[in-house]
Amino acid sequence: MITTASVIHVAGPGSIRHAWKSHFVGDLRAVNNSFLDTYQLKSQNALVDGNIERIERGNGGYLVTVSFARVSEVQKSLRYDRVIVCTGFRFDASIFDEQCRPELVIRDRFPAKTSQWESINVPDLYFAGTLIISTSQIAPMTARDFTSDIASFISLSHSLAPASVSKAMDIAGRNHWHSLRHAYFVWLLICTAVVALGVVLEEIKPRVMGAIDPVTGFRAPRPIISVIARRIATVGWILIVVGVIGEGAFEALVAGADSHLQEITDGALGTAITQVGILEKQAEGLRKEAEDERSARVELEASVSWRRLTKQQKFAIGTKLATEYAPELTSVWYTTGDAEGSSFAADIAEILSDGKMWVVPPLTLPISNEESAKTGDPIKRWPTGVKLASTKDVASRSLAKVLAKELNDRGFDSGMDAIINAPGLLTDKQPSVMIVVCPRPQGPQGEAKLRAEAKKKQQATTSQDDHH
Amino acid sequence: MDHLVIGAGPAGLQLAYYLEQAGRDYLVLEAGATPGTFFRTFPRHQRLISINKTHTGCTDPELNLRMDWNSLLSDDVGLRFTQYTERYFPDAEDMVRYLGDFAAAFRLRIQYNTRVEKITRNGSFRIVTDRGQEYETKRLIAATGVSKPYLPVIPGIETAELYDVCQSIFATSSTSAYSSLAKAIPGSRPLTI
Ligand SMILES: Cc1cc2nc3c(=O)[nH]c(=O)nc-3n(C[C@H](O)[C@H](O)[C@H](O)COP(=O)(O)OP(=O)(O)OC[C@H]3O[C@@H](n4cnc5c(N)ncnc54)[C@H](O)[C@@H]3O)c2cc1C
């Protein structure tokens, strides 16, 4: 849409993960990056890093309310002509009747399954392909679990290949052998039953045959049953011999097949496990790298970000000053060309006006007020941080000191500095305080500085403890 | 039946291949007219992001397969996706063609134009299709992909357009992914969530 749209926004709740950083194919791929290019180069398009609160349609367009992820509690309503929802896909469980509907995970988007890819609640129901997504399905998934899985692409030929082979083998092969062995076992049982019948019949033979006739001295004629009994017994014995030999042969066959299957499965599993191990190690390395990089970036940002006072801070300092020192003539200065300094000077002027002072709005000072530095003179650096100077009267001096302390307490380097009066603006005729916002000191300022100091302190005490 | 597979996407085909090789009793049911129906619509701009590495500089088929993001596994080394196009980011159309050939080459048992509509269970699974056929199977494998859009809970989201069906930002060209560049109404302000 870049060619024709005037403004394109892409919104999402998390920050972007680049596939070239995470090494996960499901993250943002570089082929889809050109949009980011237009954003970074400020071509009206933007990434909106936040949660969409609601979408309202009307007047031929949309009003979309976004709460921004980075700035707490800031909501904004933005106008669009079209809103296109690209929030992903899910498994369709609706074709399953309630009594065999598989349980779902990850906001009901994927089926919950065992390590065999069988449904956790419907036995004999298996899943394949993009549906095999997570490694952990019991715990609610973090984005990490989700992305560290590689099954979401066609590339079965990578890590999935061995697994899919062993799975097909598992489902097809083993089940086949099982049913064969089962059939054979049933046959063996029948044989045993036949033999048992023969034995029983043999047992009752003498009684059925009858005793010797006391009159004739002849035996009673053999009843037909004894003939049948003998035959059954013979057949039974033959069957049992065949059965025992067969069982032996079959056991050998099954054992052979089992060990063959085992080899395949072991081989496949071995490869898969090694690969998983390598991947996990890589992922661990990447996670650490990403974390290191993130903290390095945070530190870097903290060390260059503009000095800012929040509304609450300004108000708190202002009220404190008002009760003790107002009104007093104050003037705020910054050095020529220092945009950051000018912004911070404005913040300080706002404190003073909250504090009911008589404020001369921020003005610039030439960067060098030392007169006539000559070529070849040693280069002197302009001081950094906020410098305060006042007339000699107690009230003005104390106001300057208190303001310096308040700023220092909030992490902004400030201090008294007589040099600042160089322009000769402070005369004892008119009590006043002069605040000069000199260039930003190196390293973190404000809250970032307080945090860094606290961390340093903590490290110092723990290393001391270690010593003891 | 022993094994019924729902869906003839890459996953369904790969399973069917192994079931066929093992001489098992199986059937694949596919809603679309060909294998890989997903790729007839998705990605909407019809250009894959799975890399097609045709030139690896080595001859070891095992190694080449490792570089190959798109091929299915089979004994036939000629049946690799890399033979279908040289394009590094291939057209989705090539994938559909490849999957079709794969299914045909191994005579996989697939019934097309058949959508599974209802699955019940009473010991074995009973499957009812939109053509009114019924199947019974001991084991059921769902290879249906992620076939439904996932919508987060946002009041008013139903008034917006969905990626899977939205029109006109995607040209309808069927010839090449490269010509189906997305177009927006000139000067408009779209938001993509
Ligand atoms: C927008 C998008 C873009 C993607 N781009 C790529 C890419 O460029 N490269 C890549 O490798 N991967 C890509 N993927 C991932 C891709 O989805 C998978 O690689 C691949 O399609 C997964 O195969 P599958 O067999 O699991 O599912 P699918 O390919 O989705 O196959 C599922 C099949 O089941 C059928 N089916 C569904 N329900 C039923 C039913 N009830 N009855 C009968 N049949 C049914 C469908 O018709 C379909 O043919 C992308 C995914 C998305 C969402």
XYZ file of C-alpha atoms and ligand atoms in Angstrom:
714
model
C 0.000 0.000 0.000
C 3.022 2.258 0.370
C 2.814 3.560 -3.188
C -0.639 5.034 -2.948
C -1.690 5.444 0.671
C -0.893 8.766 2.318
C -0.457 7.506 5.848
C -0.150 3.858 6.896
C -0.084 2.828 10.499
C 0.633 -0.709 11.666
C -0.443 -1.346 15.235
C 0.364 -4.135 17.647
C 0.773 -4.643 21.363
C 4.368 -5.867 21.422
C 7.506 -4.452 19.993
C 8.772 -5.978 16.764
C 10.928 -9.100 16.773
C 13.138 -9.337 13.745
C 13.716 -12.825 12.395
C 17.321 -11.863 11.683
C 17.796 -11.288 15.406
C 15.698 -14.069 16.874
C 16.532 -16.658 14.179
C 12.866 -17.677 14.199
C 11.168 -17.790 10.805
C 7.838 -16.742 12.266
C 9.119 -13.353 13.413
C 9.260 -10.330 11.128
C 11.179 -11.308 8.013
C 13.378 -8.857 6.199
C 11.324 -9.243 2.983
C 8.515 -7.479 4.787
C 10.765 -4.793 6.162
C 10.346 -2.068 3.566
C 7.491 -0.631 5.562
C 9.800 -0.145 8.551
C 12.179 1.654 6.264
C 9.504 4.216 5.427
C 8.800 4.587 9.128
C 12.409 5.071 10.215
C 12.966 7.556 7.416
C 9.866 9.471 8.481
C 7.787 9.055 5.390
C 4.486 9.606 7.243
C 4.001 5.900 7.916
C 4.307 4.613 11.455
C 4.357 1.660 13.760
C 1.895 2.173 16.559
C 3.230 0.399 19.591
C 0.149 -0.108 21.728
C -3.114 -1.817 22.477
C -6.157 -1.091 20.384
C -8.858 -0.188 22.882
C -11.758 0.151 20.461
C -12.723 0.730 16.862
C -15.636 2.977 15.995
C -17.034 3.251 12.518
C -18.851 6.290 11.221
C -18.641 9.293 8.902
C -17.142 7.179 6.148
C -14.160 6.213 8.248
C -12.940 4.848 11.519
C -11.944 6.304 14.852
C -9.507 3.974 16.592
C -8.501 4.427 20.220
C -5.013 3.252 21.091
C -3.341 3.101 24.466
C 0.358 3.433 23.985
C 2.618 0.743 25.331
C 5.585 2.905 26.195
C 3.797 5.865 27.709
C 1.671 4.753 30.600
C -1.942 5.821 30.580
C -1.736 7.772 27.368
C -4.684 7.107 25.063
C -5.188 8.619 21.676
C -7.949 8.465 19.107
C -6.776 8.296 15.526
C -8.753 8.591 12.306
C -8.442 6.083 9.439
C -10.155 5.297 6.162
C -9.683 1.554 6.499
C -8.831 -0.818 9.289
C -7.427 -4.180 8.260
C -7.205 -6.925 10.834
C -4.169 -9.213 10.441
C -4.153 -10.781 13.860
C -3.367 -14.353 12.899
C -5.106 -17.678 12.630
C -6.428 -20.473 14.801
C -7.351 -24.154 14.734
C -10.993 -24.928 13.981
C -12.309 -27.245 16.691
C -15.947 -26.733 15.753
C -16.107 -29.852 13.549
C -15.573 -32.007 16.636
C -18.610 -33.081 18.545
C -18.587 -32.080 22.196
C -17.786 -35.562 23.482
C -14.567 -35.677 21.450
C -13.593 -32.017 21.133
C -9.863 -31.511 21.755
C -8.813 -29.067 24.439
C -7.178 -25.885 23.196
C -4.293 -23.668 24.335
C -2.765 -20.254 23.589
C -5.972 -18.221 23.653
C -7.787 -21.213 22.207
C -5.757 -21.006 19.025
C -4.032 -24.422 19.016
C -4.926 -27.940 20.190
C -3.339 -29.102 23.450
C -1.262 -32.182 22.803
C 1.138 -34.633 24.355
C 4.745 -35.043 23.268
C 3.392 -37.681 20.863
C 1.200 -35.000 19.236
C -1.863 -36.793 20.511
C -4.704 -34.748 21.943
C -4.408 -34.547 25.720
C -8.070 -35.373 26.199
C -9.079 -37.345 23.075
C -7.016 -40.539 22.743
C -6.124 -41.617 19.179
C -6.633 -38.093 17.850
C -3.320 -36.765 16.509
C -2.276 -33.419 15.067
C 0.155 -32.609 12.286
C 1.630 -29.582 10.544
C 1.165 -26.000 11.727
C -1.013 -27.316 14.499
C 2.034 -28.670 16.283
C 3.117 -25.465 17.730
C 4.231 -25.365 21.301
C 6.513 -27.404 23.465
C 4.750 -26.526 26.671
C 1.019 -26.510 26.684
C 0.077 -26.651 30.294
C 1.563 -23.393 31.435
C 0.168 -20.307 29.738
C 2.513 -19.627 26.893
C 4.812 -16.712 26.742
C 5.660 -15.239 23.392
C 9.031 -16.911 23.779
C 7.672 -20.446 24.049
C 5.617 -19.731 21.020
C 8.398 -18.486 18.845
C 11.044 -20.927 19.932
C 9.056 -23.630 18.220
C 10.011 -24.232 14.631
C 7.116 -26.381 13.535
C 5.092 -23.572 12.080
C 6.637 -23.780 8.613
C 6.630 -26.314 5.849
C 10.237 -27.095 6.517
C 9.371 -30.466 7.915
C 12.627 -31.379 6.314
C 14.524 -29.649 9.107
C 13.913 -30.550 12.689
C 10.552 -32.108 12.014
C 11.778 -34.678 9.546
C 13.014 -37.284 12.000
C 10.025 -36.669 14.192
C 7.532 -37.113 11.394
C 9.233 -40.306 10.281
C 9.130 -41.766 13.731
C 5.583 -40.594 14.149
C 4.366 -42.260 10.973
C 6.301 -45.351 12.012
C 4.828 -45.152 15.432
C 1.278 -44.814 14.350
C 1.426 -47.196 11.428
C 4.200 -49.692 12.092
C 3.856 -50.462 15.717
C 0.116 -50.693 15.610
C 0.428 -53.177 12.769
C 2.768 -55.492 14.691
C 0.592 -55.195 17.712
C -2.512 -56.406 15.943
C -0.594 -59.326 14.342
C 0.757 -60.462 17.653
C -2.680 -60.113 19.143
C -4.214 -62.356 16.463
C -1.527 -64.960 17.018
C -2.092 -64.934 20.725
C -5.810 -65.547 20.233
C -4.964 -68.531 18.013
C -2.666 -69.952 20.672
C -5.450 -69.682 23.232
C -7.784 -71.616 20.923
C -5.149 -74.361 20.543
C -4.787 -74.624 24.292
C -8.533 -74.864 24.676
C -8.653 -77.697 22.131
C -5.886 -79.591 23.949
C -7.620 -79.064 27.266
C -10.804 -80.489 25.802
C -8.872 -83.536 24.524
C -7.283 -84.105 27.932
C -10.635 -83.901 29.679
C -12.152 -86.379 27.244
C -9.196 -88.775 27.664
C -9.647 -88.530 31.390
C -13.288 -89.621 31.335
C -12.593 -92.383 28.759
C -12.323 -95.365 31.177
C -15.621 -94.549 32.796
C -17.398 -94.122 29.502
C -15.858 -97.335 28.174
C -17.388 -99.252 30.988
C -16.088 -102.269 32.878
C -15.795 -105.932 31.811
C -19.125 -107.677 31.479
C -19.205 -110.194 34.365
C -21.307 -112.630 32.299
C -19.593 -112.627 28.929
C -16.187 -111.522 30.067
C -16.173 -109.040 27.169
C -15.674 -105.395 27.406
C -18.579 -103.224 26.524
C -18.144 -101.904 22.953
C -16.062 -98.714 22.668
C -18.383 -95.791 22.609
C -17.833 -93.487 19.636
C -16.907 -90.640 21.961
C -13.617 -92.217 22.916
C -12.555 -92.271 19.252
C -13.364 -88.592 18.911
C -11.547 -87.877 22.157
C -8.396 -89.566 20.961
C -8.499 -87.676 17.685
C -9.086 -84.345 19.329
C -6.254 -85.009 21.745
C -3.887 -85.860 18.881
C -4.869 -82.759 16.927
C -4.514 -80.748 20.120
C -0.992 -82.032 20.700
C 0.019 -81.246 17.153
C -1.440 -77.764 17.497
C 0.376 -77.168 20.733
C 3.706 -78.206 19.229
C 3.101 -75.908 16.249
C 1.975 -73.205 18.668
C 5.082 -73.408 20.815
C 7.393 -73.405 17.785
C 5.343 -70.579 16.262
C 5.402 -68.562 19.440
C 9.167 -68.888 19.548
C 9.519 -67.887 15.915
C 7.074 -65.074 16.314
C 8.780 -63.736 19.432
C 12.025 -63.665 17.486
C 10.299 -61.809 14.644
C 8.698 -59.252 16.936
C 11.920 -58.738 18.842
C 13.714 -58.185 15.548
C 11.084 -55.750 14.363
C 11.052 -53.994 17.703
C 14.775 -53.516 17.734
C 14.618 -52.330 14.120
C 11.880 -49.869 15.021
C 13.806 -48.873 18.076
C 16.869 -48.210 15.946
C 14.900 -45.999 13.607
C 13.160 -44.215 16.437
C 16.368 -43.916 18.430
C 18.222 -42.606 15.420
C 15.475 -40.146 14.622
C 15.039 -39.172 18.222
C 18.775 -38.891 18.668
C 19.018 -36.483 15.761
C 15.984 -34.581 16.945
C 17.294 -34.366 20.483
C 20.715 -33.228 19.335
C 19.089 -30.625 17.151
C 16.834 -29.479 19.927
C 19.886 -29.252 22.163
C 21.726 -27.145 19.629
C 18.691 -24.973 19.052
C 18.136 -24.507 22.742
C 21.724 -23.525 23.214
C 21.472 -21.108 20.327
C 18.222 -19.730 21.682
C 19.823 -19.286 25.098
C 22.751 -17.461 23.519
C 20.391 -15.304 21.503
C 18.232 -14.543 24.501
C 21.287 -13.445 26.420
C 22.556 -11.452 23.463
C 19.168 -9.792 23.082
C 19.003 -9.051 26.789
C 22.535 -7.637 26.796
C 21.738 -5.579 23.777
C 18.553 -4.324 25.321
C 20.260 -3.248 28.518
C 23.084 -1.680 26.520
C 20.500 0.258 24.541
C 18.636 1.308 27.651
C 21.912 2.518 29.133
C 22.826 4.309 25.960
C 19.440 5.947 25.773
C 19.663 6.953 29.414
C 23.028 8.554 28.813
C 21.838 10.763 25.962
C 18.163 11.357 26.648
C 17.020 14.921 27.288
C 16.708 16.198 30.810
C 13.006 16.422 31.593
C 10.990 17.193 34.680
C 7.549 15.702 34.973
C 4.515 17.828 35.702
C 4.374 16.414 39.221
C 8.045 17.119 39.868
C 7.704 20.696 38.662
C 4.656 21.245 40.789
C 6.231 19.685 43.905
C 9.401 21.800 43.728
C 7.422 24.913 42.784
C 5.096 24.676 45.782
C 8.010 24.096 48.118
C 9.769 27.227 46.905
C 6.589 29.321 46.903
C 5.910 28.950 50.599
C 9.366 30.136 51.631
C 10.773 32.460 49.027
C 8.150 33.945 46.711
C 8.204 36.385 45.172
C 11.768 36.750 44.061
C 13.302 37.851 40.809
C 14.715 34.881 38.937
C 16.145 34.477 35.473
C 16.831 31.304 33.543
C 19.537 30.985 30.879
C 20.878 28.417 28.498
C 23.776 28.425 26.097
C 23.302 29.502 22.533
C 22.384 26.689 20.180
C 21.709 24.122 22.919
C 18.254 22.755 22.112
C 18.286 20.258 24.937
C 19.368 22.979 27.363
C 16.640 25.295 26.131
C 14.021 22.623 26.816
C 15.307 21.969 30.312
C 15.543 25.730 30.965
C 11.851 25.936 30.074
C 11.110 23.172 32.614
C 12.965 25.100 35.311
C 11.219 28.344 34.400
C 7.930 26.496 34.846
C 9.008 25.411 38.348
C 9.704 29.000 39.219
C 6.440 30.223 37.859
C 4.621 27.427 39.742
C 6.547 28.777 42.723
C 5.052 32.261 42.186
C 8.434 33.787 41.374
C 8.923 36.710 39.132
C 10.542 34.904 36.215
C 12.497 36.319 33.354
C 11.756 33.786 30.559
C 14.715 31.702 29.370
C 17.325 33.613 27.422
C 20.503 32.530 25.723
C 24.041 33.142 26.881
C 26.917 33.083 24.410
C 28.798 29.848 24.819
C 32.010 31.543 25.876
C 31.801 34.443 28.260
C 35.488 34.433 28.915
C 36.747 37.432 27.167
C 39.439 37.452 24.600
C 40.625 33.871 24.606
C 43.559 34.050 22.259
C 44.746 31.608 19.652
C 46.995 29.134 21.403
C 45.364 29.611 24.807
C 44.424 26.347 26.542
C 40.892 25.323 25.602
C 38.505 25.741 28.488
C 35.338 23.768 28.547
C 32.090 25.369 29.509
C 30.818 23.713 32.698
C 28.001 21.184 32.460
C 24.812 20.738 34.447
C 22.697 23.427 36.055
C 24.668 26.273 37.606
C 23.111 28.705 40.021
C 24.288 32.063 41.309
C 22.562 34.632 43.451
C 22.984 38.022 45.045
C 24.576 37.906 48.460
C 21.417 38.355 50.556
C 20.412 35.370 52.699
C 17.029 34.751 51.052
C 18.393 34.666 47.497
C 21.338 32.465 48.411
C 19.149 30.079 50.249
C 16.607 29.939 47.385
C 19.424 29.107 44.950
C 20.792 26.410 47.231
C 17.412 24.828 47.864
C 16.611 24.742 44.143
C 20.026 23.178 43.433
C 19.382 20.550 46.075
C 15.908 19.740 44.781
C 17.294 19.212 41.279
C 20.192 17.106 42.559
C 17.792 14.984 44.579
C 15.982 14.212 41.348
C 19.148 13.152 39.590
C 20.027 16.364 37.734
C 23.543 17.619 38.298
C 23.335 21.144 39.694
C 25.444 23.356 41.897
C 26.340 26.874 42.894
C 28.861 28.536 40.649
C 30.042 32.109 41.019
C 31.557 32.139 37.546
C 28.088 32.304 36.158
C 27.720 35.899 37.180
C 30.266 36.805 34.581
C 27.859 38.862 32.524
C 27.465 41.018 35.641
C 23.751 40.590 35.758
C 23.503 40.139 39.463
C 23.812 43.364 41.403
C 23.170 43.671 45.074
C 20.684 46.445 44.410
C 18.102 43.872 43.322
C 18.054 40.498 45.150
C 17.785 37.832 42.478
C 18.745 34.321 41.467
C 20.248 33.368 38.152
C 19.900 29.820 36.855
C 22.051 28.794 33.934
C 21.323 25.497 32.225
C 24.734 24.504 30.915
C 25.160 21.624 28.451
C 23.992 18.219 29.532
C 26.556 16.307 31.621
C 27.751 12.994 30.251
C 26.108 9.819 31.536
C 22.564 9.346 32.736
C 20.542 12.167 34.241
C 17.333 12.305 36.209
C 15.649 9.078 37.114
C 18.133 7.021 35.081
C 20.953 8.500 37.121
C 19.221 7.725 40.419
C 18.664 4.164 39.274
C 22.279 3.762 38.159
C 23.528 5.114 41.477
C 21.261 2.825 43.466
C 22.504 -0.115 41.438
C 26.126 0.860 41.991
C 25.517 1.159 45.702
C 23.863 -2.233 45.815
C 26.720 -3.817 43.919
C 29.212 -2.186 46.281
C 27.462 -3.568 49.363
C 27.074 -7.041 47.908
C 30.731 -7.173 46.920
C 31.592 -6.032 50.454
C 29.450 -8.830 51.821
C 31.272 -11.238 49.562
C 34.512 -10.025 51.108
C 33.313 -10.790 54.593
C -10.262 -47.845 8.531
C -7.091 -47.519 10.598
C -5.948 -43.989 9.821
C -7.965 -41.053 8.585
C -6.127 -37.801 7.899
C -8.040 -34.535 7.555
C -6.359 -31.994 5.272
C -4.019 -32.383 2.314
C -1.651 -29.548 3.114
C 2.077 -30.237 3.410
C 1.525 -32.021 6.731
C -1.304 -34.259 5.479
C 0.682 -35.182 2.365
C 3.816 -36.021 4.312
C 1.874 -38.319 6.613
C 0.017 -39.893 3.709
C 3.381 -40.599 2.070
C 4.620 -42.534 5.086
C 1.334 -44.355 5.580
C 1.376 -45.324 1.901
C 5.000 -46.502 2.119
C 4.145 -48.624 5.123
C 1.193 -50.149 3.263
C -1.323 -48.977 5.797
C -5.051 -48.638 5.542
C -5.587 -44.863 5.350
C -7.459 -42.073 3.593
C -6.979 -38.308 3.374
C -10.001 -36.018 3.140
C -9.386 -32.575 1.668
C -11.902 -29.733 1.432
C -10.283 -28.110 -1.595
C -9.973 -29.343 -5.162
C -6.205 -29.955 -4.950
C -3.540 -30.414 -2.331
C -2.200 -27.221 -0.702
C -5.491 -25.331 -0.860
C -4.178 -22.967 1.812
C -1.602 -21.587 -0.624
C -4.255 -20.713 -3.204
C -5.326 -17.892 -0.901
C -2.415 -17.338 1.450
C -0.263 -15.426 1.799
C -2.625 -12.878 0.265
C 0.105 -11.348 -1.861
C 0.949 -14.881 -3.076
C 4.645 -14.715 -2.484
C 6.202 -17.170 -0.050
C 8.704 -16.160 2.577
C 10.147 -19.646 2.863
C 13.504 -19.502 1.173
C 13.998 -21.585 -1.957
C 17.711 -22.284 -2.073
C 18.349 -23.923 -5.419
C 22.096 -23.425 -5.522
C 23.856 -24.619 -2.430
C 27.202 -25.416 -3.989
C 27.142 -28.955 -2.693
C 25.944 -32.289 -4.014
C 25.123 -34.093 -0.791
C 21.324 -34.553 -0.954
C 21.093 -34.663 2.847
C 22.832 -31.309 3.141
C 20.804 -29.814 0.330
C 17.633 -30.897 2.067
C 18.749 -29.072 5.166
C 18.893 -25.836 3.202
C 15.515 -26.566 1.646
C 12.591 -24.903 3.396
C 9.841 -26.146 1.137
C 10.307 -29.747 0.055
C 8.516 -32.709 1.511
C 10.512 -35.823 2.350
C 10.457 -38.749 -0.017
C 12.750 -41.294 -1.603
C 12.446 -39.532 -4.932
C 15.255 -36.955 -4.938
C 13.866 -35.559 -8.199
C 10.735 -34.509 -6.388
C 12.152 -31.501 -4.607
C 10.660 -28.040 -4.607
C 13.948 -26.602 -5.826
C 13.209 -28.177 -9.206
C 10.061 -26.132 -9.564
C 11.317 -22.588 -9.530
C 14.545 -20.685 -9.218
C 12.880 -17.850 -7.406
C 14.403 -17.281 -3.992
C 11.061 -16.179 -2.554
C 8.795 -18.380 -4.657
C 5.255 -17.835 -5.903
C 2.590 -19.587 -3.854
C 1.347 -21.030 -7.135
C 4.564 -23.048 -7.463
C 3.898 -24.578 -4.074
C 0.395 -25.638 -5.124
C 1.850 -27.210 -8.277
C 4.557 -29.012 -6.321
C 2.189 -30.428 -3.713
C -0.146 -31.603 -6.503
C 2.697 -33.455 -8.220
C 3.816 -34.978 -4.933
C 0.363 -36.405 -4.257
C 0.136 -37.765 -7.812
C 3.643 -39.253 -7.924
C 3.036 -41.490 -4.920
C -0.640 -42.143 -5.695
C -1.607 -40.959 -2.257
C -5.156 -41.835 -1.329
C -6.792 -38.435 -1.124
C -10.406 -37.571 -1.651
C -10.773 -33.941 -2.738
C -13.725 -31.554 -2.557
C -14.660 -33.217 0.683
C -15.004 -31.151 3.808
C -15.242 -32.881 7.153
C -18.232 -31.381 8.893
C -18.777 -33.431 11.989
C -16.741 -35.803 14.105
C -18.305 -37.906 16.805
C -16.902 -40.750 18.811
C -18.241 -43.987 20.074
C -15.215 -46.194 20.504
C -13.897 -45.357 17.041
C -14.281 -41.962 15.384
C -17.200 -41.389 13.051
C -16.648 -38.735 10.396
C -19.391 -37.072 8.386
C -18.509 -35.044 5.282
C -20.383 -32.315 3.466
C -21.221 -34.843 0.751
C -23.044 -36.920 3.322
C -20.484 -39.748 3.367
C -19.628 -41.405 6.638
C -16.317 -42.909 7.642
C -15.226 -44.807 10.667
C -11.632 -44.806 11.817
C -9.582 -46.009 14.748
C -7.119 -43.158 14.598
C -7.767 -39.635 13.437
C -5.108 -37.125 12.444
C -6.075 -33.491 12.143
C -3.739 -31.806 9.661
C -6.184 -28.989 9.083
C -3.751 -26.122 9.590
C -4.859 -22.931 11.238
C -7.976 -22.504 9.185
C -9.853 -19.809 11.065
C -8.848 -16.177 11.638
C -7.953 -15.364 15.215
C -9.616 -12.173 16.402
C -8.486 -10.476 19.596
C -11.168 -9.005 21.806
C -11.468 -5.365 20.710
C -14.794 -3.586 20.813
C -15.759 -2.753 17.244
C -13.351 -5.201 15.587
C -16.275 -6.640 13.615
C -16.538 -3.365 11.693
C -12.986 -3.726 10.356
C -11.824 -5.752 7.346
C -10.179 -9.122 7.837
C -6.904 -10.164 6.203
C -8.275 -13.418 4.865
C -11.158 -11.850 2.969
C -10.424 -8.166 2.517
C -10.446 -7.034 -1.096
C -8.768 -4.508 -3.314
C -5.594 -3.886 -1.389
C -4.617 -7.112 -3.054
C -4.762 -7.077 -6.820
C -6.403 -10.114 -8.331
C -3.650 -10.892 -10.808
C -3.209 -14.602 -11.153
C -0.077 -14.573 -13.253
C 2.649 -13.555 -10.922
C 3.109 -12.666 -7.326
C 5.239 -9.758 -8.412
C 2.405 -8.071 -10.246
C -0.050 -8.565 -7.450
C 1.358 -5.656 -5.534
C -0.948 -4.336 -2.920
C -2.654 -1.081 -3.803
C -4.450 1.307 -1.537
C -6.865 4.033 -2.612
C -4.618 7.013 -3.435
C -4.170 9.279 -0.463
C -6.071 7.047 1.952
C -5.101 6.354 5.561
C -5.190 2.638 6.364
C -4.396 1.073 9.746
C -3.179 -2.517 9.931
C -3.580 -4.315 13.232
C -0.447 -15.819 6.021
C 0.459 -16.999 6.094
C 1.543 -17.079 5.238
C 2.388 -18.189 5.268
N 3.436 -18.230 4.399
C 4.257 -19.311 4.409
C 5.351 -19.399 3.487
O 5.606 -18.495 2.706
N 6.124 -20.513 3.543
C 5.886 -21.522 4.434
O 6.628 -22.508 4.444
N 4.865 -21.460 5.309
C 4.058 -20.387 5.319
N 3.035 -20.320 6.236
C 2.845 -21.407 7.174
C 1.958 -22.408 6.420
O 0.625 -22.265 6.835
C 2.435 -23.805 6.599
O 3.775 -23.936 6.258
C 1.649 -24.850 5.818
O 0.561 -24.406 5.098
C 1.190 -25.760 6.887
O 0.745 -26.938 6.348
P -0.411 -27.765 7.028
O -0.520 -28.991 6.227
O -0.186 -27.868 8.471
O -1.724 -26.860 6.891
P -2.445 -26.281 5.586
O -1.498 -26.064 4.474
O -3.253 -25.134 6.050
O -3.393 -27.485 5.156
C -4.624 -27.758 5.767
C -5.548 -28.386 4.744
O -6.668 -28.905 5.419
C -7.831 -28.621 4.677
N -8.947 -28.601 5.623
C -9.132 -27.765 6.676
N -10.274 -28.057 7.333
C -10.805 -29.125 6.692
C -11.993 -29.921 6.872
N -12.843 -29.666 7.876
N -12.229 -30.953 6.025
C -11.363 -31.226 5.032
N -10.253 -30.518 4.786
C -9.975 -29.475 5.602
C -7.545 -27.308 4.009
O -8.317 -27.148 2.828
C -6.055 -27.400 3.721
O -5.783 -27.871 2.442
C 2.165 -19.237 6.207
C 1.083 -19.143 7.076
C 0.235 -18.043 7.025
C -0.908 -17.978 7.990
